[in-house]
PDB file of C-alpha atoms and ligand atoms in Angstrom:
ATOM      1  CA  UNK B   1       0.000   0.000   0.000  1.00  0.00           C
ATOM      2  CA  UNK B   2       1.365   3.418  -0.955  1.00  0.00           C
ATOM      3  CA  UNK B   3       2.036   6.150   1.565  1.00  0.00           C
ATOM      4  CA  UNK B   4       0.007   8.755  -0.265  1.00  0.00           C
ATOM      5  CA  UNK B   5      -3.255   8.016   1.545  1.00  0.00           C
ATOM      6  CA  UNK B   6      -6.320  10.175   1.194  1.00  0.00           C
ATOM      7  CA  UNK B   7      -6.840  11.723   4.677  1.00  0.00           C
ATOM      8  CA  UNK B   8     -10.628  11.347   4.504  1.00  0.00           C
ATOM      9  CA  UNK B   9     -10.394   7.664   3.497  1.00  0.00           C
ATOM     10  CA  UNK B  10      -7.965   7.130   6.380  1.00  0.00           C
ATOM     11  CA  UNK B  11     -10.303   8.847   8.874  1.00  0.00           C
ATOM     12  CA  UNK B  12     -13.244   6.742   7.709  1.00  0.00           C
ATOM     13  CA  UNK B  13     -11.197   3.536   7.952  1.00  0.00           C
ATOM     14  CA  UNK B  14      -9.996   4.339  11.485  1.00  0.00           C
ATOM     15  CA  UNK B  15     -13.503   5.167  12.655  1.00  0.00           C
ATOM     16  CA  UNK B  16     -14.779   1.884  11.169  1.00  0.00           C
ATOM     17  CA  UNK B  17     -12.107   0.005  13.153  1.00  0.00           C
ATOM     18  CA  UNK B  18     -13.105   1.907  16.320  1.00  0.00           C
ATOM     19  CA  UNK B  19     -16.738   0.933  15.700  1.00  0.00           C
ATOM     20  CA  UNK B  20     -15.758  -2.718  15.366  1.00  0.00           C
ATOM     21  CA  UNK B  21     -13.805  -2.567  18.608  1.00  0.00           C
ATOM     22  CA  UNK B  22     -16.547  -0.878  20.596  1.00  0.00           C
ATOM     23  CA  UNK B  23     -19.109  -3.332  19.166  1.00  0.00           C
ATOM     24  CA  UNK B  24     -16.942  -6.223  20.392  1.00  0.00           C
ATOM     25  CA  UNK B  25     -16.831  -4.622  23.873  1.00  0.00           C
ATOM     26  CA  UNK B  26     -20.564  -3.901  23.895  1.00  0.00           C
ATOM     27  CA  UNK B  27     -21.358  -7.518  23.036  1.00  0.00           C
ATOM     28  CA  UNK B  28     -18.994  -8.708  25.747  1.00  0.00           C
ATOM     29  CA  UNK B  29     -20.696  -6.419  28.308  1.00  0.00           C
ATOM     30  CA  UNK B  30     -24.094  -7.820  27.307  1.00  0.00           C
ATOM     31  CA  UNK B  31     -22.786 -11.362  27.695  1.00  0.00           C
ATOM     32  CA  UNK B  32     -21.321 -10.548  31.122  1.00  0.00           C
ATOM     33  CA  UNK B  33     -24.616  -9.023  32.306  1.00  0.00           C
ATOM     34  CA  UNK B  34     -26.518 -12.065  31.083  1.00  0.00           C
ATOM     35  CA  UNK B  35     -24.152 -14.503  32.801  1.00  0.00           C
ATOM     36  CA  UNK B  36     -24.188 -12.631  36.113  1.00  0.00           C
ATOM     37  CA  UNK B  37     -27.992 -12.943  36.051  1.00  0.00           C
ATOM     38  CA  UNK B  38     -28.383 -16.500  34.809  1.00  0.00           C
ATOM     39  CA  UNK B  39     -25.222 -18.187  36.062  1.00  0.00           C
ATOM     40  CA  UNK B  40     -23.859 -16.346  39.126  1.00  0.00           C
ATOM     41  CA  UNK B  41     -21.390 -19.223  39.743  1.00  0.00           C
ATOM     42  CA  UNK B  42     -19.645 -18.423  36.484  1.00  0.00           C
ATOM     43  CA  UNK B  43     -19.812 -14.723  37.266  1.00  0.00           C
ATOM     44  CA  UNK B  44     -17.982 -15.145  40.560  1.00  0.00           C
ATOM     45  CA  UNK B  45     -15.341 -17.306  38.855  1.00  0.00           C
ATOM     46  CA  UNK B  46     -14.924 -14.606  36.244  1.00  0.00           C
ATOM     47  CA  UNK B  47     -14.454 -11.986  38.974  1.00  0.00           C
ATOM     48  CA  UNK B  48     -11.904 -14.239  40.632  1.00  0.00           C
ATOM     49  CA  UNK B  49      -9.891 -14.246  37.412  1.00  0.00           C
ATOM     50  CA  UNK B  50      -9.976 -10.455  37.332  1.00  0.00           C
ATOM     51  CA  UNK B  51      -8.871 -10.432  40.991  1.00  0.00           C
ATOM     52  CA  UNK B  52      -5.998 -12.823  40.240  1.00  0.00           C
ATOM     53  CA  UNK B  53      -4.882 -10.578  37.389  1.00  0.00           C
ATOM     54  CA  UNK B  54      -4.743  -7.628  39.785  1.00  0.00           C
ATOM     55  CA  UNK B  55      -2.772  -9.720  42.298  1.00  0.00           C
ATOM     56  CA  UNK B  56      -0.448 -10.727  39.501  1.00  0.00           C
ATOM     57  CA  UNK B  57       0.382  -7.123  38.606  1.00  0.00           C
ATOM     58  CA  UNK B  58       0.852  -6.286  42.302  1.00  0.00           C
ATOM     59  CA  UNK B  59       3.224  -9.226  42.690  1.00  0.00           C
ATOM     60  CA  UNK B  60       5.283  -8.072  39.719  1.00  0.00           C
ATOM     61  CA  UNK B  61       5.612  -4.554  41.156  1.00  0.00           C
ATOM     62  CA  UNK B  62       6.397  -5.799  44.694  1.00  0.00           C
ATOM     63  CA  UNK B  63       9.684  -7.422  43.650  1.00  0.00           C
ATOM     64  CA  UNK B  64       9.453  -9.759  46.649  1.00  0.00           C
ATOM     65  CA  UNK B  65      12.003 -12.544  47.059  1.00  0.00           C
ATOM     66  CA  UNK B  66       9.893 -15.451  45.953  1.00  0.00           C
ATOM     67  CA  UNK B  67       8.260 -13.465  43.119  1.00  0.00           C
ATOM     68  CA  UNK B  68       8.809 -16.272  40.597  1.00  0.00           C
ATOM     69  CA  UNK B  69       6.904 -18.748  42.710  1.00  0.00           C
ATOM     70  CA  UNK B  70       4.058 -16.309  43.400  1.00  0.00           C
ATOM     71  CA  UNK B  71       3.660 -15.478  39.715  1.00  0.00           C
ATOM     72  CA  UNK B  72       3.639 -19.151  38.740  1.00  0.00           C
ATOM     73  CA  UNK B  73       1.001 -19.918  41.356  1.00  0.00           C
ATOM     74  CA  UNK B  74      -1.210 -17.034  40.258  1.00  0.00           C
ATOM     75  CA  UNK B  75      -0.826 -17.976  36.613  1.00  0.00           C
ATOM     76  CA  UNK B  76      -1.774 -21.568  37.328  1.00  0.00           C
ATOM     77  CA  UNK B  77      -4.758 -20.433  39.357  1.00  0.00           C
ATOM     78  CA  UNK B  78      -5.845 -18.264  36.458  1.00  0.00           C
ATOM     79  CA  UNK B  79      -5.533 -21.084  33.941  1.00  0.00           C
ATOM     80  CA  UNK B  80      -7.490 -23.408  36.208  1.00  0.00           C
ATOM     81  CA  UNK B  81     -10.284 -20.878  36.582  1.00  0.00           C
ATOM     82  CA  UNK B  82     -10.338 -20.200  32.848  1.00  0.00           C
ATOM     83  CA  UNK B  83     -10.716 -23.893  32.123  1.00  0.00           C
ATOM     84  CA  UNK B  84     -13.406 -24.164  34.741  1.00  0.00           C
ATOM     85  CA  UNK B  85     -15.302 -21.272  33.166  1.00  0.00           C
ATOM     86  CA  UNK B  86     -15.207 -22.985  29.774  1.00  0.00           C
ATOM     87  CA  UNK B  87     -16.630 -26.177  31.258  1.00  0.00           C
ATOM     88  CA  UNK B  88     -19.318 -24.350  33.206  1.00  0.00           C
ATOM     89  CA  UNK B  89     -20.331 -22.186  30.240  1.00  0.00           C
ATOM     90  CA  UNK B  90     -20.852 -25.381  28.260  1.00  0.00           C
ATOM     91  CA  UNK B  91     -22.893 -26.876  31.097  1.00  0.00           C
ATOM     92  CA  UNK B  92     -25.121 -23.819  31.067  1.00  0.00           C
ATOM     93  CA  UNK B  93     -25.550 -24.169  27.301  1.00  0.00           C
ATOM     94  CA  UNK B  94     -23.291 -21.252  26.277  1.00  0.00           C
ATOM     95  CA  UNK B  95     -20.381 -21.350  23.818  1.00  0.00           C
ATOM     96  CA  UNK B  96     -17.087 -21.677  25.712  1.00  0.00           C
ATOM     97  CA  UNK B  97     -15.780 -18.319  24.435  1.00  0.00           C
ATOM     98  CA  UNK B  98     -18.932 -16.472  25.507  1.00  0.00           C
ATOM     99  CA  UNK B  99     -16.977 -14.266  27.931  1.00  0.00           C
ATOM    100  CA  UNK B 100     -14.235 -13.346  25.458  1.00  0.00           C
ATOM    101  CA  UNK B 101     -14.368 -10.232  23.260  1.00  0.00           C
ATOM    102  CA  UNK B 102     -14.994 -11.256  19.658  1.00  0.00           C
ATOM    103  CA  UNK B 103     -12.906  -9.039  17.440  1.00  0.00           C
ATOM    104  CA  UNK B 104     -13.478  -8.743  13.685  1.00  0.00           C
ATOM    105  CA  UNK B 105      -9.698  -8.969  13.290  1.00  0.00           C
ATOM    106  CA  UNK B 106      -8.050 -11.306  15.795  1.00  0.00           C
ATOM    107  CA  UNK B 107      -4.605 -10.249  14.539  1.00  0.00           C
ATOM    108  CA  UNK B 108      -4.797  -6.693  15.908  1.00  0.00           C
ATOM    109  CA  UNK B 109      -7.844  -7.090  18.201  1.00  0.00           C
ATOM    110  CA  UNK B 110      -9.515  -4.321  16.193  1.00  0.00           C
ATOM    111  CA  UNK B 111      -6.873  -1.754  17.072  1.00  0.00           C
ATOM    112  CA  UNK B 112      -5.744  -1.380  13.441  1.00  0.00           C
ATOM    113  CA  UNK B 113      -2.055  -1.730  14.318  1.00  0.00           C
ATOM    114  CA  UNK B 114       0.376  -4.588  14.915  1.00  0.00           C
ATOM    115  CA  UNK B 115       3.796  -3.713  16.375  1.00  0.00           C
ATOM    116  CA  UNK B 116       3.353  -0.109  15.339  1.00  0.00           C
ATOM    117  CA  UNK B 117       2.493  -0.881  11.693  1.00  0.00           C
ATOM    118  CA  UNK B 118      -0.909  -0.741  10.040  1.00  0.00           C
ATOM    119  CA  UNK B 119      -2.669  -4.118  10.172  1.00  0.00           C
ATOM    120  CA  UNK B 120      -3.960  -5.588   6.904  1.00  0.00           C
ATOM    121  CA  UNK B 121      -7.538  -4.988   8.093  1.00  0.00           C
ATOM    122  CA  UNK B 122      -6.863  -1.235   8.304  1.00  0.00           C
ATOM    123  CA  UNK B 123      -5.126  -1.218   4.902  1.00  0.00           C
ATOM    124  CA  UNK B 124      -8.094  -3.041   3.351  1.00  0.00           C
ATOM    125  CA  UNK B 125     -10.523  -0.454   4.747  1.00  0.00           C
ATOM    126  CA  UNK B 126      -8.374   2.455   3.529  1.00  0.00           C
ATOM    127  CA  UNK B 127      -8.400   0.869   0.065  1.00  0.00           C
ATOM    128  CA  UNK B 128     -12.167   0.381   0.163  1.00  0.00           C
ATOM    129  CA  UNK B 129     -12.864   4.005   1.167  1.00  0.00           C
ATOM    130  CA  UNK B 130     -10.352   5.382  -1.360  1.00  0.00           C
ATOM    131  CA  UNK B 131     -12.149   3.459  -4.105  1.00  0.00           C
ATOM    132  CA  UNK B 132     -15.554   4.602  -2.799  1.00  0.00           C
ATOM    133  CA  UNK B 133     -14.361   8.195  -3.110  1.00  0.00           C
ATOM    134  CA  UNK B 134     -13.134   7.639  -6.661  1.00  0.00           C
ATOM    135  CA  UNK B 135     -16.382   5.921  -7.687  1.00  0.00           C
ATOM    136  CA  UNK B 136     -18.481   8.719  -6.186  1.00  0.00           C
ATOM    137  CA  UNK B 137     -17.579  11.019  -9.068  1.00  0.00           C
ATOM    138  CA  UNK B 138     -18.529   8.397 -11.687  1.00  0.00           C
ATOM    139  CA  UNK B 139     -21.577   9.605 -13.608  1.00  0.00           C
ATOM    140  CA  UNK B 140     -22.484   6.188 -15.027  1.00  0.00           C
ATOM    141  CA  UNK B 141     -25.588   4.675 -13.455  1.00  0.00           C
ATOM    142  CA  UNK B 142     -25.199   1.158 -12.034  1.00  0.00           C
ATOM    143  CA  UNK B 143     -27.695  -1.545 -13.005  1.00  0.00           C
ATOM    144  CA  UNK B 144     -28.826  -5.017 -11.913  1.00  0.00           C
ATOM    145  CA  UNK B 145     -28.599  -8.081 -14.129  1.00  0.00           C
ATOM    146  CA  UNK B 146     -32.384  -8.437 -14.301  1.00  0.00           C
ATOM    147  CA  UNK B 147     -32.670  -4.970 -15.852  1.00  0.00           C
ATOM    148  CA  UNK B 148     -31.018  -6.166 -19.042  1.00  0.00           C
ATOM    149  CA  UNK B 149     -33.618  -6.492 -21.812  1.00  0.00           C
ATOM    150  CA  UNK B 150     -32.683  -9.067 -24.456  1.00  0.00           C
ATOM    151  CA  UNK B 151     -35.873  -8.228 -26.382  1.00  0.00           C
ATOM    152  CA  UNK B 152     -34.201  -5.026 -27.559  1.00  0.00           C
ATOM    153  CA  UNK B 153     -31.939  -7.194 -29.742  1.00  0.00           C
ATOM    154  CA  UNK B 154     -33.217  -8.628 -33.013  1.00  0.00           C
ATOM    155  CA  UNK B 155     -33.838 -12.360 -33.270  1.00  0.00           C
ATOM    156  CA  UNK B 156     -33.325 -12.207 -37.042  1.00  0.00           C
ATOM    157  CA  UNK B 157     -29.904 -13.050 -38.468  1.00  0.00           C
ATOM    158  CA  UNK B 158     -27.790 -10.216 -39.760  1.00  0.00           C
ATOM    159  CA  UNK B 159     -27.767 -10.105 -43.602  1.00  0.00           C
ATOM    160  CA  UNK B 160     -24.009 -10.055 -43.952  1.00  0.00           C
ATOM    161  CA  UNK B 161     -22.633 -12.128 -41.093  1.00  0.00           C
ATOM    162  CA  UNK B 162     -25.595 -14.338 -40.279  1.00  0.00           C
ATOM    163  CA  UNK B 163     -25.120 -13.517 -36.581  1.00  0.00           C
ATOM    164  CA  UNK B 164     -28.358 -13.384 -34.584  1.00  0.00           C
ATOM    165  CA  UNK B 165     -27.968 -10.388 -32.233  1.00  0.00           C
ATOM    166  CA  UNK B 166     -30.252 -11.768 -29.506  1.00  0.00           C
ATOM    167  CA  UNK B 167     -28.367 -15.077 -29.426  1.00  0.00           C
ATOM    168  CA  UNK B 168     -25.014 -13.326 -29.327  1.00  0.00           C
ATOM    169  CA  UNK B 169     -26.126 -11.022 -26.538  1.00  0.00           C
ATOM    170  CA  UNK B 170     -27.608 -13.917 -24.595  1.00  0.00           C
ATOM    171  CA  UNK B 171     -24.260 -15.721 -24.781  1.00  0.00           C
ATOM    172  CA  UNK B 172     -22.447 -12.618 -23.531  1.00  0.00           C
ATOM    173  CA  UNK B 173     -25.001 -12.158 -20.748  1.00  0.00           C
ATOM    174  CA  UNK B 174     -24.587 -15.771 -19.570  1.00  0.00           C
ATOM    175  CA  UNK B 175     -20.807 -15.465 -19.637  1.00  0.00           C
ATOM    176  CA  UNK B 176     -20.869 -12.182 -17.722  1.00  0.00           C
ATOM    177  CA  UNK B 177     -23.160 -13.663 -15.065  1.00  0.00           C
ATOM    178  CA  UNK B 178     -20.743 -16.563 -14.764  1.00  0.00           C
ATOM    179  CA  UNK B 179     -17.847 -14.089 -14.558  1.00  0.00           C
ATOM    180  CA  UNK B 180     -19.518 -12.407 -11.574  1.00  0.00           C
ATOM    181  CA  UNK B 181     -20.455 -15.730  -9.903  1.00  0.00           C
ATOM    182  CA  UNK B 182     -16.928 -17.095 -10.126  1.00  0.00           C
ATOM    183  CA  UNK B 183     -15.038 -13.807  -9.806  1.00  0.00           C
ATOM    184  CA  UNK B 184     -11.689 -13.784  -8.019  1.00  0.00           C
ATOM    185  CA  UNK B 185      -8.457 -11.832  -8.277  1.00  0.00           C
ATOM    186  CA  UNK B 186      -7.351 -14.514 -10.767  1.00  0.00           C
ATOM    187  CA  UNK B 187     -10.270 -13.908 -13.160  1.00  0.00           C
ATOM    188  CA  UNK B 188      -9.403 -13.107 -16.757  1.00  0.00           C
ATOM    189  CA  UNK B 189      -9.512  -9.649 -18.304  1.00  0.00           C
ATOM    190  CA  UNK B 190     -12.320  -8.836 -20.754  1.00  0.00           C
ATOM    191  CA  UNK B 191     -12.397  -6.641 -23.836  1.00  0.00           C
ATOM    192  CA  UNK B 192     -15.882  -5.477 -24.882  1.00  0.00           C
ATOM    193  CA  UNK B 193     -15.993  -4.527 -28.556  1.00  0.00           C
ATOM    194  CA  UNK B 194     -18.883  -3.247 -30.639  1.00  0.00           C
ATOM    195  CA  UNK B 195     -20.524  -0.176 -32.046  1.00  0.00           C
ATOM    196  CA  UNK B 196     -22.098   2.464 -29.834  1.00  0.00           C
ATOM    197  CA  UNK B 197     -25.447   1.736 -28.147  1.00  0.00           C
ATOM    198  CA  UNK B 198     -25.156  -2.053 -27.864  1.00  0.00           C
ATOM    199  CA  UNK B 199     -25.133  -2.238 -24.070  1.00  0.00           C
ATOM    200  CA  UNK B 200     -21.411  -2.457 -23.296  1.00  0.00           C
ATOM    201  CA  UNK B 201     -21.574   0.199 -20.585  1.00  0.00           C
ATOM    202  CA  UNK B 202     -24.841  -1.258 -19.290  1.00  0.00           C
ATOM    203  CA  UNK B 203     -23.339  -4.744 -18.901  1.00  0.00           C
ATOM    204  CA  UNK B 204     -20.150  -3.291 -17.374  1.00  0.00           C
ATOM    205  CA  UNK B 205     -22.263  -1.458 -14.811  1.00  0.00           C
ATOM    206  CA  UNK B 206     -24.106  -4.703 -13.970  1.00  0.00           C
ATOM    207  CA  UNK B 207     -20.786  -6.460 -13.362  1.00  0.00           C
ATOM    208  CA  UNK B 208     -19.550  -3.522 -11.241  1.00  0.00           C
ATOM    209  CA  UNK B 209     -22.721  -3.387  -9.123  1.00  0.00           C
ATOM    210  CA  UNK B 210     -22.903  -7.151  -8.504  1.00  0.00           C
ATOM    211  CA  UNK B 211     -19.252  -7.388  -7.520  1.00  0.00           C
ATOM    212  CA  UNK B 212     -19.388  -4.302  -5.273  1.00  0.00           C
ATOM    213  CA  UNK B 213     -22.369  -5.920  -3.540  1.00  0.00           C
ATOM    214  CA  UNK B 214     -20.298  -9.069  -3.093  1.00  0.00           C
ATOM    215  CA  UNK B 215     -17.671  -6.975  -1.291  1.00  0.00           C
ATOM    216  CA  UNK B 216     -15.053  -6.637  -4.044  1.00  0.00           C
ATOM    217  CA  UNK B 217     -13.197  -3.379  -4.611  1.00  0.00           C
ATOM    218  CA  UNK B 218     -14.303  -2.350  -8.086  1.00  0.00           C
ATOM    219  CA  UNK B 219     -13.321   0.885  -9.806  1.00  0.00           C
ATOM    220  CA  UNK B 220     -15.610   1.877 -12.656  1.00  0.00           C
ATOM    221  CA  UNK B 221     -15.661   4.971 -14.866  1.00  0.00           C
ATOM    222  CA  UNK B 222     -15.013   6.164 -18.396  1.00  0.00           C
ATOM    223  CA  UNK B 223     -11.363   6.156 -19.397  1.00  0.00           C
ATOM    224  CA  UNK B 224     -11.692   9.841 -20.156  1.00  0.00           C
ATOM    225  CA  UNK B 225     -12.712  10.704 -16.571  1.00  0.00           C
ATOM    226  CA  UNK B 226      -9.981   8.536 -15.089  1.00  0.00           C
ATOM    227  CA  UNK B 227      -7.362  10.205 -17.238  1.00  0.00           C
ATOM    228  CA  UNK B 228      -8.596  13.717 -16.398  1.00  0.00           C
ATOM    229  CA  UNK B 229      -8.277  12.860 -12.703  1.00  0.00           C
ATOM    230  CA  UNK B 230      -4.885  11.234 -13.163  1.00  0.00           C
ATOM    231  CA  UNK B 231      -3.689  14.318 -15.011  1.00  0.00           C
ATOM    232  CA  UNK B 232      -4.962  16.636 -12.261  1.00  0.00           C
ATOM    233  CA  UNK B 233      -3.137  14.518  -9.664  1.00  0.00           C
ATOM    234  CA  UNK B 234       0.022  14.449 -11.749  1.00  0.00           C
ATOM    235  CA  UNK B 235       0.180  18.209 -12.254  1.00  0.00           C
ATOM    236  CA  UNK B 236      -0.704  19.004  -8.633  1.00  0.00           C
ATOM    237  CA  UNK B 237      -4.199  20.327  -9.345  1.00  0.00           C
ATOM    238  CA  UNK B 238      -5.664  17.696  -7.004  1.00  0.00           C
ATOM    239  CA  UNK B 239      -4.211  15.597  -4.192  1.00  0.00           C
ATOM    240  CA  UNK B 240      -5.710  12.235  -5.148  1.00  0.00           C
ATOM    241  CA  UNK B 241      -3.820   9.175  -6.252  1.00  0.00           C
ATOM    242  CA  UNK B 242      -6.062   7.941  -9.041  1.00  0.00           C
ATOM    243  CA  UNK B 243      -3.546   5.706 -10.800  1.00  0.00           C
ATOM    244  CA  UNK B 244      -2.506   3.909  -7.581  1.00  0.00           C
ATOM    245  CA  UNK B 245      -6.143   3.426  -6.616  1.00  0.00           C
ATOM    246  CA  UNK B 246      -6.842   1.941 -10.059  1.00  0.00           C
ATOM    247  CA  UNK B 247      -3.803  -0.323  -9.878  1.00  0.00           C
ATOM    248  CA  UNK B 248      -4.768  -1.660  -6.443  1.00  0.00           C
ATOM    249  CA  UNK B 249      -8.461  -2.406  -7.079  1.00  0.00           C
ATOM    250  CA  UNK B 250      -9.755  -6.006  -7.339  1.00  0.00           C
ATOM    251  CA  UNK B 251     -11.360  -5.135 -10.678  1.00  0.00           C
ATOM    252  CA  UNK B 252     -11.015  -2.047 -12.877  1.00  0.00           C
ATOM    253  CA  UNK B 253     -13.570  -1.280 -15.557  1.00  0.00           C
ATOM    254  CA  UNK B 254     -12.306   1.243 -18.089  1.00  0.00           C
ATOM    255  CA  UNK B 255     -15.304   2.301 -20.129  1.00  0.00           C
ATOM    256  CA  UNK B 256     -15.253   3.811 -23.597  1.00  0.00           C
ATOM    257  CA  UNK B 257     -11.645   3.454 -24.726  1.00  0.00           C
ATOM    258  CA  UNK B 258     -11.113   5.924 -27.571  1.00  0.00           C
ATOM    259  CA  UNK B 259     -13.217   8.730 -26.082  1.00  0.00           C
ATOM    260  CA  UNK B 260     -10.142  10.371 -24.562  1.00  0.00           C
ATOM    261  CA  UNK B 261      -7.759  12.782 -26.250  1.00  0.00           C
ATOM    262  CA  UNK B 262      -4.603  11.288 -27.677  1.00  0.00           C
ATOM    263  CA  UNK B 263      -1.847  12.961 -25.684  1.00  0.00           C
ATOM    264  CA  UNK B 264       1.517  11.580 -24.587  1.00  0.00           C
ATOM    265  CA  UNK B 265       0.352  11.720 -20.939  1.00  0.00           C
ATOM    266  CA  UNK B 266      -2.903   9.875 -21.694  1.00  0.00           C
ATOM    267  CA  UNK B 267      -1.228   7.221 -23.825  1.00  0.00           C
ATOM    268  CA  UNK B 268       1.506   6.463 -21.321  1.00  0.00           C
ATOM    269  CA  UNK B 269      -0.903   6.455 -18.345  1.00  0.00           C
ATOM    270  CA  UNK B 270      -3.260   4.124 -20.196  1.00  0.00           C
ATOM    271  CA  UNK B 271      -0.422   1.786 -21.096  1.00  0.00           C
ATOM    272  CA  UNK B 272       0.872   1.904 -17.529  1.00  0.00           C
ATOM    273  CA  UNK B 273      -2.543   0.925 -16.100  1.00  0.00           C
ATOM    274  CA  UNK B 274      -3.248  -1.881 -18.581  1.00  0.00           C
ATOM    275  CA  UNK B 275       0.275  -3.274 -18.588  1.00  0.00           C
ATOM    276  CA  UNK B 276       0.838  -3.094 -14.820  1.00  0.00           C
ATOM    277  CA  UNK B 277      -2.417  -4.899 -14.110  1.00  0.00           C
ATOM    278  CA  UNK B 278      -1.515  -7.603 -16.633  1.00  0.00           C
ATOM    279  CA  UNK B 279       1.873  -8.018 -14.950  1.00  0.00           C
ATOM    280  CA  UNK B 280       0.178  -8.182 -11.533  1.00  0.00           C
ATOM    281  CA  UNK B 281      -2.144 -10.834 -13.034  1.00  0.00           C
ATOM    282  CA  UNK B 282      -5.280  -9.027 -11.859  1.00  0.00           C
ATOM    283  CA  UNK B 283      -8.414  -8.531 -13.989  1.00  0.00           C
ATOM    284  CA  UNK B 284      -9.399  -5.451 -15.981  1.00  0.00           C
ATOM    285  CA  UNK B 285     -12.384  -4.857 -18.259  1.00  0.00           C
ATOM    286  CA  UNK B 286     -12.008  -2.451 -21.167  1.00  0.00           C
ATOM    287  CA  UNK B 287     -14.795  -1.469 -23.546  1.00  0.00           C
ATOM    288  CA  UNK B 288     -14.618   0.436 -26.807  1.00  0.00           C
ATOM    289  CA  UNK B 289     -16.837   1.627 -29.639  1.00  0.00           C
ATOM    290  CA  UNK B 290     -13.877   1.657 -31.993  1.00  0.00           C
ATOM    291  CA  UNK B 291     -13.214  -1.052 -34.561  1.00  0.00           C
ATOM    292  CA  UNK B 292      -9.888  -2.862 -34.538  1.00  0.00           C
ATOM    293  CA  UNK B 293      -8.613  -0.783 -37.448  1.00  0.00           C
ATOM    294  CA  UNK B 294      -9.622   2.443 -35.665  1.00  0.00           C
ATOM    295  CA  UNK B 295      -7.865   1.198 -32.527  1.00  0.00           C
ATOM    296  CA  UNK B 296      -4.754   0.446 -34.556  1.00  0.00           C
ATOM    297  CA  UNK B 297      -4.790   3.958 -35.926  1.00  0.00           C
ATOM    298  CA  UNK B 298      -5.204   5.642 -32.535  1.00  0.00           C
ATOM    299  CA  UNK B 299      -2.925   3.566 -30.276  1.00  0.00           C
ATOM    300  CA  UNK B 300       0.592   2.290 -30.518  1.00  0.00           C
ATOM    301  CA  UNK B 301       1.260  -1.406 -30.913  1.00  0.00           C
ATOM    302  CA  UNK B 302       2.145  -1.938 -27.265  1.00  0.00           C
ATOM    303  CA  UNK B 303      -1.408  -1.099 -26.091  1.00  0.00           C
ATOM    304  CA  UNK B 304      -3.083  -2.990 -28.936  1.00  0.00           C
ATOM    305  CA  UNK B 305      -0.996  -6.115 -28.423  1.00  0.00           C
ATOM    306  CA  UNK B 306      -1.896  -6.192 -24.695  1.00  0.00           C
ATOM    307  CA  UNK B 307      -5.611  -5.756 -25.407  1.00  0.00           C
ATOM    308  CA  UNK B 308      -5.811  -8.287 -28.214  1.00  0.00           C
ATOM    309  CA  UNK B 309      -3.330 -10.755 -26.740  1.00  0.00           C
ATOM    310  CA  UNK B 310      -4.155 -10.789 -23.021  1.00  0.00           C
ATOM    311  CA  UNK B 311      -7.880  -9.914 -22.865  1.00  0.00           C
ATOM    312  CA  UNK B 312     -10.812 -12.212 -23.736  1.00  0.00           C
ATOM    313  CA  UNK B 313     -12.779 -10.426 -26.484  1.00  0.00           C
ATOM    314  CA  UNK B 314     -16.591 -10.151 -26.312  1.00  0.00           C
ATOM    315  CA  UNK B 315     -18.024  -8.855 -29.576  1.00  0.00           C
ATOM    316  CA  UNK B 316     -21.344  -7.109 -29.014  1.00  0.00           C
ATOM    317  CA  UNK B 317     -23.703  -7.234 -31.977  1.00  0.00           C
ATOM    318  CA  UNK B 318     -26.951  -5.601 -33.063  1.00  0.00           C
ATOM    319  CA  UNK B 319     -28.594  -2.259 -33.740  1.00  0.00           C
ATOM    320  CA  UNK B 320     -28.169   0.797 -31.522  1.00  0.00           C
ATOM    321  CA  UNK B 321     -30.596   0.198 -28.629  1.00  0.00           C
ATOM    322  CA  UNK B 322     -31.433   3.881 -28.377  1.00  0.00           C
ATOM    323  CA  UNK B 323     -32.734   3.743 -31.974  1.00  0.00           C
ATOM    324  CA  UNK B 324     -34.658   0.529 -31.261  1.00  0.00           C
ATOM    325  CA  UNK B 325     -36.270   2.113 -28.196  1.00  0.00           C
ATOM    326  CA  UNK B 326     -37.148   5.227 -30.203  1.00  0.00           C
ATOM    327  CA  UNK B 327     -38.792   3.069 -32.886  1.00  0.00           C
ATOM    328  CA  UNK B 328     -40.752   1.183 -30.231  1.00  0.00           C
ATOM    329  CA  UNK B 329     -42.066   4.502 -28.882  1.00  0.00           C
ATOM    330  CA  UNK B 330     -43.283   5.675 -32.336  1.00  0.00           C
TER     331      UNK B 330
HETATM  332 ZN1   ZN Z   1      -6.311  -6.118  12.088  1.00  0.00          ZN
END
């Protein structure tokens, strides 16, 4: 994780960790209250353990001659009582760890730090909130899978190619559902090709929404918006870290390749994102309205060879849905 952390994402992550910790304590307090009511025997044992702990710290401070012996005795007493509590909790029908705080992260006990360094749980939350912030400025509406309307695609074969748009789109839909169902950081990268208005952005948004709901860190926006943000970061006009956030996400969906201006900064940033994610072996989805020959004209070979060689192509087919909808309204 980079050191250039968004302060607001960090604050949110820390407060989430604090919430987890206080929830663990609250639950423990509830359990204690319940036990002292329903099983006072266990309650008094529990208090004895607390008492022994106090005696233990006193013994350590006292520096008396036989301190080693005293500490051993107290420790043994404590262990005995702890075992006894487990047995009695079971007898009363409670789980044996009922009087232990249950932390979300047992590595740092919901403190967020281990030996002075950020615990993975805190880093994960910082990443999640950084991505949330980046996605907040995305103007593309997110959709559910059941909103996709196959009836907008013709069931008649195309004159030239013989492809039946509805069949093709059904295949893509099934594969995208499967992609979401089986998604992991090892999933393949996808390349959505096809003319404008065939549902590439719509399907991308369905994948983004489903995976976000499943708890994955998904970054989704048009390439143009990402590059504008990256440029603002790069030239100090904003203090974000768009490229790092994109590189670290579980899935990145770069919509509408070709809509951005061809500048040296844009081309190298785009190549950096696509190539780095390929090298990290993490999935990316890219969509474009451009044909392969238009892509070849606009981008250098390095970008094209990554997209055509390392991404699984999905070729969308049919008539612009906006025109179909308009016709249906007439
Ligand atoms: Zn932790």
